[in-house]
Short mmCIF file of C-alpha atoms in Angstrom, two decimals:
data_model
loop_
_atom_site.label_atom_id
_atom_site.label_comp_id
_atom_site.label_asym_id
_atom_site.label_seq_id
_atom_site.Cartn_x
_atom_site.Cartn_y
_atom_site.Cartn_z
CA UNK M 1 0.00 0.00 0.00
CA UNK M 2 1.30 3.34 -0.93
CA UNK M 3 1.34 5.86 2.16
CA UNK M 4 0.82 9.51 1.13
CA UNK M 5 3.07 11.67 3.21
CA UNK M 6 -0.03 13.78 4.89
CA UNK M 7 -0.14 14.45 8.69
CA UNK M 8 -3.24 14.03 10.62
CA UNK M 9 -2.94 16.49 13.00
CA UNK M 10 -6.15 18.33 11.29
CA UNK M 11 -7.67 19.93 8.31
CA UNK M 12 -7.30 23.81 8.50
CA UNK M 13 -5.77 24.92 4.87
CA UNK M 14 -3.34 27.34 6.58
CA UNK M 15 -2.63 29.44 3.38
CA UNK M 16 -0.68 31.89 5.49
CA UNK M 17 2.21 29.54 6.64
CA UNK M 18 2.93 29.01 2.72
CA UNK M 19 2.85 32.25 2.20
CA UNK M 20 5.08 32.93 4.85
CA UNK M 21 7.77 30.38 4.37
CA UNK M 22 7.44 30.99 0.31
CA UNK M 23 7.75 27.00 -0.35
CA UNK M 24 5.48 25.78 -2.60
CA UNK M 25 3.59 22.42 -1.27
CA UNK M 26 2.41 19.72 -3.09
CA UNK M 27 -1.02 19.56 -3.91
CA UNK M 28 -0.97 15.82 -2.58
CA UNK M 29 0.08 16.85 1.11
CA UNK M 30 -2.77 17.93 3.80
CA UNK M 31 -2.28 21.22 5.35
CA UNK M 32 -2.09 20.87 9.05
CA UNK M 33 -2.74 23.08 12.25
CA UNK M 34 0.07 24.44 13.49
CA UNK M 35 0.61 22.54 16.86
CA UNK M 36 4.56 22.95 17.75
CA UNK M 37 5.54 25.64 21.07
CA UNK M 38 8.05 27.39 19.34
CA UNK M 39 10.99 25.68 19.60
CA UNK M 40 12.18 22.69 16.90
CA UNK M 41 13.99 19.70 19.26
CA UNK M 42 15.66 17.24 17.39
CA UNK M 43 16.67 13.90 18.95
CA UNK M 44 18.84 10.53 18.45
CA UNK M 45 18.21 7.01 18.39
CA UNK M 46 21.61 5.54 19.05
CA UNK M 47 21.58 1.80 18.67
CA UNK M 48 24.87 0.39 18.10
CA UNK M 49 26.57 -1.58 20.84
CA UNK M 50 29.94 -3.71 20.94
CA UNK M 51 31.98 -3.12 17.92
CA UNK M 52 29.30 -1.08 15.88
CA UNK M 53 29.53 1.59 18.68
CA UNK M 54 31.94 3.76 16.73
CA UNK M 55 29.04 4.69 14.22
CA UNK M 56 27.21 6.56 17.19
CA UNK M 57 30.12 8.79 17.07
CA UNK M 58 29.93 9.84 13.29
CA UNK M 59 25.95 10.14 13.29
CA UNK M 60 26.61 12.40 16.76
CA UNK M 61 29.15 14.60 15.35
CA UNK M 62 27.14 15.37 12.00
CA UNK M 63 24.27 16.08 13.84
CA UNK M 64 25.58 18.68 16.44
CA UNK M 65 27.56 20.12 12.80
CA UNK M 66 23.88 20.21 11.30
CA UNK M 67 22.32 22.12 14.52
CA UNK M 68 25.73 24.05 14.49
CA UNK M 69 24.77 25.51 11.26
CA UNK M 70 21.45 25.78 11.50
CA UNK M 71 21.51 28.05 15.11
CA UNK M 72 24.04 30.48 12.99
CA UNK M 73 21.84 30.42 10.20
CA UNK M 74 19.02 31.80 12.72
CA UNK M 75 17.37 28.69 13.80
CA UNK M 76 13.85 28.22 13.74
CA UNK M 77 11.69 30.88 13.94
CA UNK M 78 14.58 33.47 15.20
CA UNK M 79 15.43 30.58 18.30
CA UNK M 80 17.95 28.01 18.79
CA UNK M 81 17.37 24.28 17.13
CA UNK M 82 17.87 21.99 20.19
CA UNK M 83 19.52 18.52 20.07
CA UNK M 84 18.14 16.40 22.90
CA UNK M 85 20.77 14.74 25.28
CA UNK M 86 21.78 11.58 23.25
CA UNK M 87 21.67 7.82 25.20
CA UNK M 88 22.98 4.57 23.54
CA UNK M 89 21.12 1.06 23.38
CA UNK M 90 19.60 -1.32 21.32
CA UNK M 91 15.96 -0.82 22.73
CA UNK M 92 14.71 1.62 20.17
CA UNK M 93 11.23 1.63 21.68
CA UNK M 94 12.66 2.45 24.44
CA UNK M 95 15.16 5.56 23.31
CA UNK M 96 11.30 6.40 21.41
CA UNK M 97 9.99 6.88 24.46
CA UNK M 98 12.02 8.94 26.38
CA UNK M 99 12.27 11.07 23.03
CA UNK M 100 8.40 11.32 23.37
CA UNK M 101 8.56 12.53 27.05
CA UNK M 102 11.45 15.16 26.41
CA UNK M 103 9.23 16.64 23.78
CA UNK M 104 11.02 16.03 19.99
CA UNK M 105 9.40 16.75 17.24
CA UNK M 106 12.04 14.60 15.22
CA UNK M 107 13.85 11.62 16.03
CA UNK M 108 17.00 10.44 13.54
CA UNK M 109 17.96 7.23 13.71
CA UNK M 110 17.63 4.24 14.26
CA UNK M 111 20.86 2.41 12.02
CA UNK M 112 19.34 -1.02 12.37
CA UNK M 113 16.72 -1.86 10.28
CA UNK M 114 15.46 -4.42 13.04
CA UNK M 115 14.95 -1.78 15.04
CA UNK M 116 13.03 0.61 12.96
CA UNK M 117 9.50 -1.11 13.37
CA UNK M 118 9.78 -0.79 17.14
CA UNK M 119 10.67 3.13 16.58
CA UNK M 120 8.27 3.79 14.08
CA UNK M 121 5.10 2.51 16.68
CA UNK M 122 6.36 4.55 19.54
CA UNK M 123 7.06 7.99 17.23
CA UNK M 124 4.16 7.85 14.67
CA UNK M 125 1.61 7.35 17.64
CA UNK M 126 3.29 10.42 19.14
CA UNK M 127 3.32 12.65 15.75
CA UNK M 128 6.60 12.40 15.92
CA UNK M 129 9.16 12.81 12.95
CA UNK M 130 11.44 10.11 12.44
CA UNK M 131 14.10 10.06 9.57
CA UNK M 132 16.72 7.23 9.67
CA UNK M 133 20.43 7.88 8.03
CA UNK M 134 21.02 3.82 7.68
CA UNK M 135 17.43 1.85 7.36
CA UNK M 136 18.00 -0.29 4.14
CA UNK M 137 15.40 -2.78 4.51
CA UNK M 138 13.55 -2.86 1.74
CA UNK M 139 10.09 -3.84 3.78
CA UNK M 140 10.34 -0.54 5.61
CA UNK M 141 9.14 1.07 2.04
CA UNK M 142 5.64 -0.22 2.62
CA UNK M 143 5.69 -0.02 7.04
CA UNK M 144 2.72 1.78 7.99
CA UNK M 145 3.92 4.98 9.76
CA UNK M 146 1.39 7.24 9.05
CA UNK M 147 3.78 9.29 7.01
CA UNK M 148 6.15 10.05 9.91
CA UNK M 149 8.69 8.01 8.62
CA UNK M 150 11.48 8.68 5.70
CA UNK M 151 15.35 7.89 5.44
CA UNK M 152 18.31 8.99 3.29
CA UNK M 153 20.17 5.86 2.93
CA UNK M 154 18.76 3.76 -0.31
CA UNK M 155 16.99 0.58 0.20
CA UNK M 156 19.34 -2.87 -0.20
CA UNK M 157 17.83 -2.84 -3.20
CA UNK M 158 18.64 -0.13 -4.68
CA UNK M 159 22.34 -1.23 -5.56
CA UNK M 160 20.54 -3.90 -8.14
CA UNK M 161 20.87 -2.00 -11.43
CA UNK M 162 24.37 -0.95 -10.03
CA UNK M 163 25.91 -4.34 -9.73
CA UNK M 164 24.66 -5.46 -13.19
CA UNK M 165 25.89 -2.36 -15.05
CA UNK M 166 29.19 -3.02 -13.40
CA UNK M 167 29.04 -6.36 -14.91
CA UNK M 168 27.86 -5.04 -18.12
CA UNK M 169 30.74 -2.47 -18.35
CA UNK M 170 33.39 -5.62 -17.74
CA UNK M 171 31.51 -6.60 -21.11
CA UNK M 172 29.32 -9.75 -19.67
CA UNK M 173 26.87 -10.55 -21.91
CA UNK M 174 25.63 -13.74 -19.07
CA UNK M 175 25.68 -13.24 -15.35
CA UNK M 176 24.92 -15.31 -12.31
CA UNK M 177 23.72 -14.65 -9.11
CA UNK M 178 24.13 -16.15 -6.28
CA UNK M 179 22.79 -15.31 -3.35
CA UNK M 180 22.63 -16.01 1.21
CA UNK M 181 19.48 -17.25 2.28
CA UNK M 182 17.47 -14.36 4.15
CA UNK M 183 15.84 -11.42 3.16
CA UNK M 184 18.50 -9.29 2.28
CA UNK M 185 19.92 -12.12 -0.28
CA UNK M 186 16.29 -12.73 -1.29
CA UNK M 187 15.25 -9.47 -2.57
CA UNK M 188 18.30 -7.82 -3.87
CA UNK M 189 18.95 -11.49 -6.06
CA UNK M 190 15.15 -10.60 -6.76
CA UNK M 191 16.31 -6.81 -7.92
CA UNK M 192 19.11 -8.07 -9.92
CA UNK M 193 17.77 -10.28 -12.27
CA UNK M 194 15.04 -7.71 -13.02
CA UNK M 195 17.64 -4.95 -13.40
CA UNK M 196 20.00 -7.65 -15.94
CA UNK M 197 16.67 -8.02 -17.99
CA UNK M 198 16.23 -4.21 -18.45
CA UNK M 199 19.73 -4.20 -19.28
CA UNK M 200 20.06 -6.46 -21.98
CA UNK M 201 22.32 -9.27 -20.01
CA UNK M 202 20.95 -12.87 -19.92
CA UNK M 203 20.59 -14.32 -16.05
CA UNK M 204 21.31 -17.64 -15.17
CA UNK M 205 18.91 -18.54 -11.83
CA UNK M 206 19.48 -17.22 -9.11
CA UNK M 207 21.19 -19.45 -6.58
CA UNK M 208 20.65 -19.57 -2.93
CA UNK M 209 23.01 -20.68 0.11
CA UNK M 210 23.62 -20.98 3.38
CA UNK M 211 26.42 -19.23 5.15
CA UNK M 212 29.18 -22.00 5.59
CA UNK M 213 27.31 -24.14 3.03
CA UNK M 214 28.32 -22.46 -0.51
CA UNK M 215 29.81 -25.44 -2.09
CA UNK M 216 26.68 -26.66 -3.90
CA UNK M 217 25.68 -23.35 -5.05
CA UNK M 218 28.72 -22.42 -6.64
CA UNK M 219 28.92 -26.01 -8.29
CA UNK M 220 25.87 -24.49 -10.13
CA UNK M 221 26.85 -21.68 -10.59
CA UNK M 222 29.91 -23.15 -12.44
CA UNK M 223 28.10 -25.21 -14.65
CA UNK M 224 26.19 -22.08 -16.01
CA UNK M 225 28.89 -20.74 -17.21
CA UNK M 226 28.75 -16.89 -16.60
CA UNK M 227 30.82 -14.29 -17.50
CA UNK M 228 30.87 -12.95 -14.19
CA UNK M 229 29.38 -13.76 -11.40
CA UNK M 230 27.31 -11.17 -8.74
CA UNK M 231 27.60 -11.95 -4.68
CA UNK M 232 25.09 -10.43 -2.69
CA UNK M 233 25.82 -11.86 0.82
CA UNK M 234 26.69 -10.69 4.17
CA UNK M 235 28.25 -13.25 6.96
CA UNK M 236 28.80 -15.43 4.27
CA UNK M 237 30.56 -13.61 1.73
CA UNK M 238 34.11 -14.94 2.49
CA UNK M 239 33.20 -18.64 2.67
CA UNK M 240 31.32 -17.99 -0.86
CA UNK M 241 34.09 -16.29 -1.98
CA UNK M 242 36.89 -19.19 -1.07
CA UNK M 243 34.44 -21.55 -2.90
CA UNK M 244 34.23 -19.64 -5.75
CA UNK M 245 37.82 -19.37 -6.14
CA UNK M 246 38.33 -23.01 -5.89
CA UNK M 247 35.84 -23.74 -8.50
CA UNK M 248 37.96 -21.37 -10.41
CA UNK M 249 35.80 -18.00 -10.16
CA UNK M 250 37.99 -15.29 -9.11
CA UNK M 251 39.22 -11.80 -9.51
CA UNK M 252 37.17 -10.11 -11.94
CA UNK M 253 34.60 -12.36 -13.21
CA UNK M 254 33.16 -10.88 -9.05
CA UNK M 255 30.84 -8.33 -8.24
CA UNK M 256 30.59 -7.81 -4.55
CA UNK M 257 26.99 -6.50 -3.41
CA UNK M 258 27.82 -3.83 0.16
CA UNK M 259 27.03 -6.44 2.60
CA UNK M 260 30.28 -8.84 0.64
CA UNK M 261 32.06 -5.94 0.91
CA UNK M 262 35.21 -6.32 2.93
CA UNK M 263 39.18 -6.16 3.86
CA UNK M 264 39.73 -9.42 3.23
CA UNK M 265 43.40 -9.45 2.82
CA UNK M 266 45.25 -12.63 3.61
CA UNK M 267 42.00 -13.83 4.92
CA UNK M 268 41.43 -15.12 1.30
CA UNK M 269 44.14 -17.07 -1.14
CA UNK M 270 46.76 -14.79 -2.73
CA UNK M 271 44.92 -12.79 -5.65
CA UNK M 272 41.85 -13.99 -4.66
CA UNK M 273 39.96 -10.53 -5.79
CA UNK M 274 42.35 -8.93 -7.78
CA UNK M 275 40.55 -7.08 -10.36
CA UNK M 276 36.87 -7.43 -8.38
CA UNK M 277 34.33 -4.49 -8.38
CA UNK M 278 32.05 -3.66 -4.74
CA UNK M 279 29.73 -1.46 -4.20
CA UNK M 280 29.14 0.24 -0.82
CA UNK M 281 26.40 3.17 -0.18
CA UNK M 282 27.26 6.90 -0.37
CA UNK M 283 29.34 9.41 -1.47
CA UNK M 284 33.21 10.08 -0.24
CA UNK M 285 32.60 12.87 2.57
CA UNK M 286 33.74 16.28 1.14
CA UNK M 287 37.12 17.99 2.38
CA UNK M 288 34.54 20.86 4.07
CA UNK M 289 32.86 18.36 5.36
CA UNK M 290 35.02 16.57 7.05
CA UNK M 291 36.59 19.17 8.57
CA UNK M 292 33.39 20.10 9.97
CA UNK M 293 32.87 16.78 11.57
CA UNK M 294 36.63 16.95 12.74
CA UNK M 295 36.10 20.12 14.50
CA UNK M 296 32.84 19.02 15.95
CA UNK M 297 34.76 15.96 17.04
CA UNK M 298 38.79 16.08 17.19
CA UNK M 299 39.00 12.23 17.77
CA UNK M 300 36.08 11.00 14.99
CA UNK M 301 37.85 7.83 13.25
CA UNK M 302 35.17 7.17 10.70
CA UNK M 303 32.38 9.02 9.19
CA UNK M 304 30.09 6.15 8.10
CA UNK M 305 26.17 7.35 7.66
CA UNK M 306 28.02 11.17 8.55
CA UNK M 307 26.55 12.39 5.55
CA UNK M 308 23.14 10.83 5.48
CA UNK M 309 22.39 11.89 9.42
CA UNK M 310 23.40 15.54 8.45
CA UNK M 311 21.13 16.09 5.27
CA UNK M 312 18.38 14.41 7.46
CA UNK M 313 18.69 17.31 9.96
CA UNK M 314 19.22 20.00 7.92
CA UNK M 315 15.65 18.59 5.91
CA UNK M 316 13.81 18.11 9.30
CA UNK M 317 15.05 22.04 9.71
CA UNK M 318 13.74 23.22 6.31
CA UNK M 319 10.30 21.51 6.60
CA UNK M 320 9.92 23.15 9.73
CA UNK M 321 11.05 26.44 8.06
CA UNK M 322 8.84 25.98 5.32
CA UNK M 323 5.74 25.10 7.74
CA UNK M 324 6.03 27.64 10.01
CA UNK M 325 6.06 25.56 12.59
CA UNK M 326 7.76 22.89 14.50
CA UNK M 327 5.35 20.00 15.34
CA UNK M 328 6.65 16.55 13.96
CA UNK M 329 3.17 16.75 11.77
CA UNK M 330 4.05 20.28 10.31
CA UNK M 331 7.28 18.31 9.67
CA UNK M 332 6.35 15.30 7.86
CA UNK M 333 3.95 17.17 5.68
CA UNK M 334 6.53 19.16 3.92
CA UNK M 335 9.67 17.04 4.25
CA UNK M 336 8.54 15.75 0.35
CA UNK M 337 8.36 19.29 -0.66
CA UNK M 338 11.53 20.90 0.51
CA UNK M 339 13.68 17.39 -0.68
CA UNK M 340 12.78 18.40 -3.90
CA UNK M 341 10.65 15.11 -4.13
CA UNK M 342 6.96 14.07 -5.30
CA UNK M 343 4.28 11.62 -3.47
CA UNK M 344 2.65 10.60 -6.74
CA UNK M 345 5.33 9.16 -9.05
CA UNK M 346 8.59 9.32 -7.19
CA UNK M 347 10.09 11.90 -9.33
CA UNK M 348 11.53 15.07 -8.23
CA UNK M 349 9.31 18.78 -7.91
CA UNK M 350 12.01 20.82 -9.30
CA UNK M 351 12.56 18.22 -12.62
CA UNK M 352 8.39 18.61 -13.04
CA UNK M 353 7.88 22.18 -12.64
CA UNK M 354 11.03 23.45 -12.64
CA UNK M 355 10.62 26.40 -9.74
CA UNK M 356 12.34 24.65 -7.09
CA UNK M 357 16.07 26.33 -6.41
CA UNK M 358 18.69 23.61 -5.87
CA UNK M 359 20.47 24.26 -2.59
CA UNK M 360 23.31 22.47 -0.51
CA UNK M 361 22.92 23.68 2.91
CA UNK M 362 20.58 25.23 5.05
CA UNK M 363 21.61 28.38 5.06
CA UNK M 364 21.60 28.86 1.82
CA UNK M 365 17.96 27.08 1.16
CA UNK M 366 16.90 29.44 4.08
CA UNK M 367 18.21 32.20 1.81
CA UNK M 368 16.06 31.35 -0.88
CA UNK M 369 13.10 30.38 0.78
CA UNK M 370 12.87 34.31 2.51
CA UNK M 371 12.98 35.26 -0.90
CA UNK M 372 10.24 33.21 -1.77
CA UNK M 373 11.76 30.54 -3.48
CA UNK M 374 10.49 26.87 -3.44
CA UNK M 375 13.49 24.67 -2.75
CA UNK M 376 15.43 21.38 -3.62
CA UNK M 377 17.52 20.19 -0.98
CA UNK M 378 20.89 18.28 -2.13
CA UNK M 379 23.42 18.27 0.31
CA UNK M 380 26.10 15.83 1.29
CA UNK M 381 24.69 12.55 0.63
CA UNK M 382 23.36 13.66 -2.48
CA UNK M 383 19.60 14.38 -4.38
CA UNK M 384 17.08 13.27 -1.69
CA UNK M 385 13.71 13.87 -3.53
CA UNK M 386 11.66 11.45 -1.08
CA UNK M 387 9.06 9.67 -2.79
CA UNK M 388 5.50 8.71 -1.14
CA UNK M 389 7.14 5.69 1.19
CA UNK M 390 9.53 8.58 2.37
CA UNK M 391 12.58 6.89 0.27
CA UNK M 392 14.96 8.96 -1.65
CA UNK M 393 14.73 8.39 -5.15
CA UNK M 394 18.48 8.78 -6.31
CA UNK M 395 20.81 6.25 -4.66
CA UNK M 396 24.72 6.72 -4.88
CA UNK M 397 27.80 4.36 -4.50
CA UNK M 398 30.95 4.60 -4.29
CA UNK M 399 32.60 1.45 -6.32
CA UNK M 400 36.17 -0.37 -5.07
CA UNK M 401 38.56 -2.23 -7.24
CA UNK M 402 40.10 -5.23 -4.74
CA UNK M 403 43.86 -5.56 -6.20
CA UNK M 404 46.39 -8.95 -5.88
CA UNK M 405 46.23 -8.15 -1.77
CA UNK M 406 42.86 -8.22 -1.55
CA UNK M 407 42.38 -5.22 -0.35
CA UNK M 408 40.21 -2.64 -2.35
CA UNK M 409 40.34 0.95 -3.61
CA UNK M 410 37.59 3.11 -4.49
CA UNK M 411 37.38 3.58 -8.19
CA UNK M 412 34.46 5.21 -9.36
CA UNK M 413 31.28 6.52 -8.49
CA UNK M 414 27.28 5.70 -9.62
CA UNK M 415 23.91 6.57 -9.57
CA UNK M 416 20.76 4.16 -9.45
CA UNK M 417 17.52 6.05 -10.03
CA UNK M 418 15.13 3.95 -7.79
CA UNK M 419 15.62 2.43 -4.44
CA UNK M 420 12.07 0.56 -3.82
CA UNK M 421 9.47 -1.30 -5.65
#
């Protein structure tokens, strides 16, 4: 079911807050009251633990940049954006909760996927905001939130059309796929055979396996005889990997999906990868950019979802802007709108009626919204332009080359235009 991005918080047409903010809405969205006390709290849902815990830090210091920026920009309504005091755990429903009581009106996060749903029932019941920087599932397209929920990472499945055009540009004219049992395996092998279709290249079937258990698969794989061969795994990637190579699959007859993707170094045989494309989500953090973070955070070691947590801050900012006001319903009604995007087909407001003013930071979308400007926020991670299910509708990658160590280097960059069903 398609969920059109429209608050419920009630039916007043409040012609005066578009006229005010001088951002066009969407004819699609509902107008809603203006509920919000004046000031625009933004809070974190923190959920990694153990050896994830260093991507806390990155999504932490590009949110504080974000709010940095914002606050010297003016803030909201001529008063400081607040960033509620952050806590760590893997209970998102309960991180929702004490988000509800210490009033946001926008919640970013969670990173795990698995963790989303639980967020999602505590926040949307609330009229709360919530924008993840990491949710890839590709189920969370179609989770009922009410319209309170979007993210700026792509779906898994986005990378589809990616993988096979990397194949396509090594010149296959046959792939394979195979694929770890789960979800994740099960609809991005789904993704990629549609996307080889589209593009010309004939698929062998698809063929499934369990971590630790890739011998049979890649037997089949063999006997199909592809030009190259596409991996979309996760805890099984190296195991699949070893078997390919000993069935004589290697270097760059491979296309890693991001969950394969690895320093694998003497972990595999010597020139095990050499030559092999990945793919992993995002763009390469500009220099400004990174400085930012740095100076936000002298001892940040990795800036992993950095971008994505920053651009969903900055948007939560400008659809407040834009409404007038700061409730998390004023919010989610215009997030669409000011992301440049369209609840009907997907495509992007500015590309249909060409008004919208492409801007890369707040201030400068601010700018151009007091001058009555509608506006299409693009900023680190890229074109947003959410679509109805509150997915962007531009994904980008950054591709590595492995060499004879096994070890890769990014090599190139690409764009897939559609990250759900």
């Amino acid at each position: 079911m398609t969920v059109i991005r429209a608050a419920a918080a009630g039916a007043a047409v409040l012609i005066a807050l578009t006229a005010c903010s001088g951002q066009a809405g969407n004819a699609r969205l509902d107008a809603v009251d203006a509920s919000g006390d004046g000031t625009l709290r933004i809070g974190l849902i923190l959920d990694n633990t153990g050896k994830q815990n260093f991507l806390n830090d990155s999504q932490l210091a590009a949110a504080r940049l974000a709010v940095q920026e914002i606050n010297a920009a003016g803030g909201h309504k001529g008063k400081p954006v607040e960033l509620l005091k952050e806590t760590v755990g893997e209970d998102t429903a309960a991180q929702a909760h004490a988000l509800v009581a210490a009033k946001a009106d926008v919640v970013i996060g969670p990173t795990d996927s698995s963790g989303a749903a639980a967020a999602i029932d505590v926040l949307s019941k609330a009229k709360i905001t919530l924008i993840s920087p990491a949710n890839t599932a590709a189920a969370l397209s179609k989770y009922k939130s009410g319209g309170y929920y979007f993210r700026t990472a792509a779906a898994d499945v986005a990378q589809a059309s990616v993988l096979v055009k990397l194949a396509r540009d090594g010149g296959a004219k046959r792939v394979s796929i195979v694929y770890e049992a789960g979800s994740y395996g099960t609809e991005v092998s789904a993704a990629a055979k549609a996307a080889a279709g589209g593009a010309g290249i004939e698929a062998a079937p698809a063929v499934e396996f369990k971590p630790g258990d890739a011998r049979r698969a890649v037997a089949t794989v063999k006997d199909a005889a592809p030009d190259a061969v596409i991996l979309i795994a996760r805890e099984g990637a190296q195991g699949a990997i070893a078997e390919l190579n000993n069935a004589g699959i290697s270097g760059k007859k491979l296309i890693l999906s991001d969950g394969a993707f690895n320093k694998y170094g003497s972990g595999l045989g010597s020139s095990a990868l050499d030559g092999a494309r990945a793919v992993v989500p995002g763009v390469f953090p500009s220099a400004p950019f990174q400085a930012g973070l740095v100076a936000v955070d002298p001892g940040l070691k990795d800036m992993t979802f950095a971008a994505e947590t920053y651009d969903a801050v900055n948007l939560a900012a400008l659809a407040a802007e834009a409404a007038d006001d700061d409730a998390g319903a004023s919010v989610a009604s215009w997030l669409i709108a000011v992301s440049g995007g369209n609840p009907v087909n997907g495509g992007t407001a500015g590309a249909s009626g060409g008004s919208a003013k492409v801007c890369k930071t707040f201030k400068e979308c601010h700018d151009a919204m007091t001058s009555g400007s509608a506006v299409d926020y693009d900023g680190e991670s890229g074109a947003v332009g959410f679509d109805a299910n509150g997915d962007v509708t531009a994904a980008n990658y950054i591709v590595f080359t492995y060499g004879a160590d096994n070890l890769a280097k990014m090599t190139g960059r690409e764009t897939a235009g559609r990250t759900s069903g």
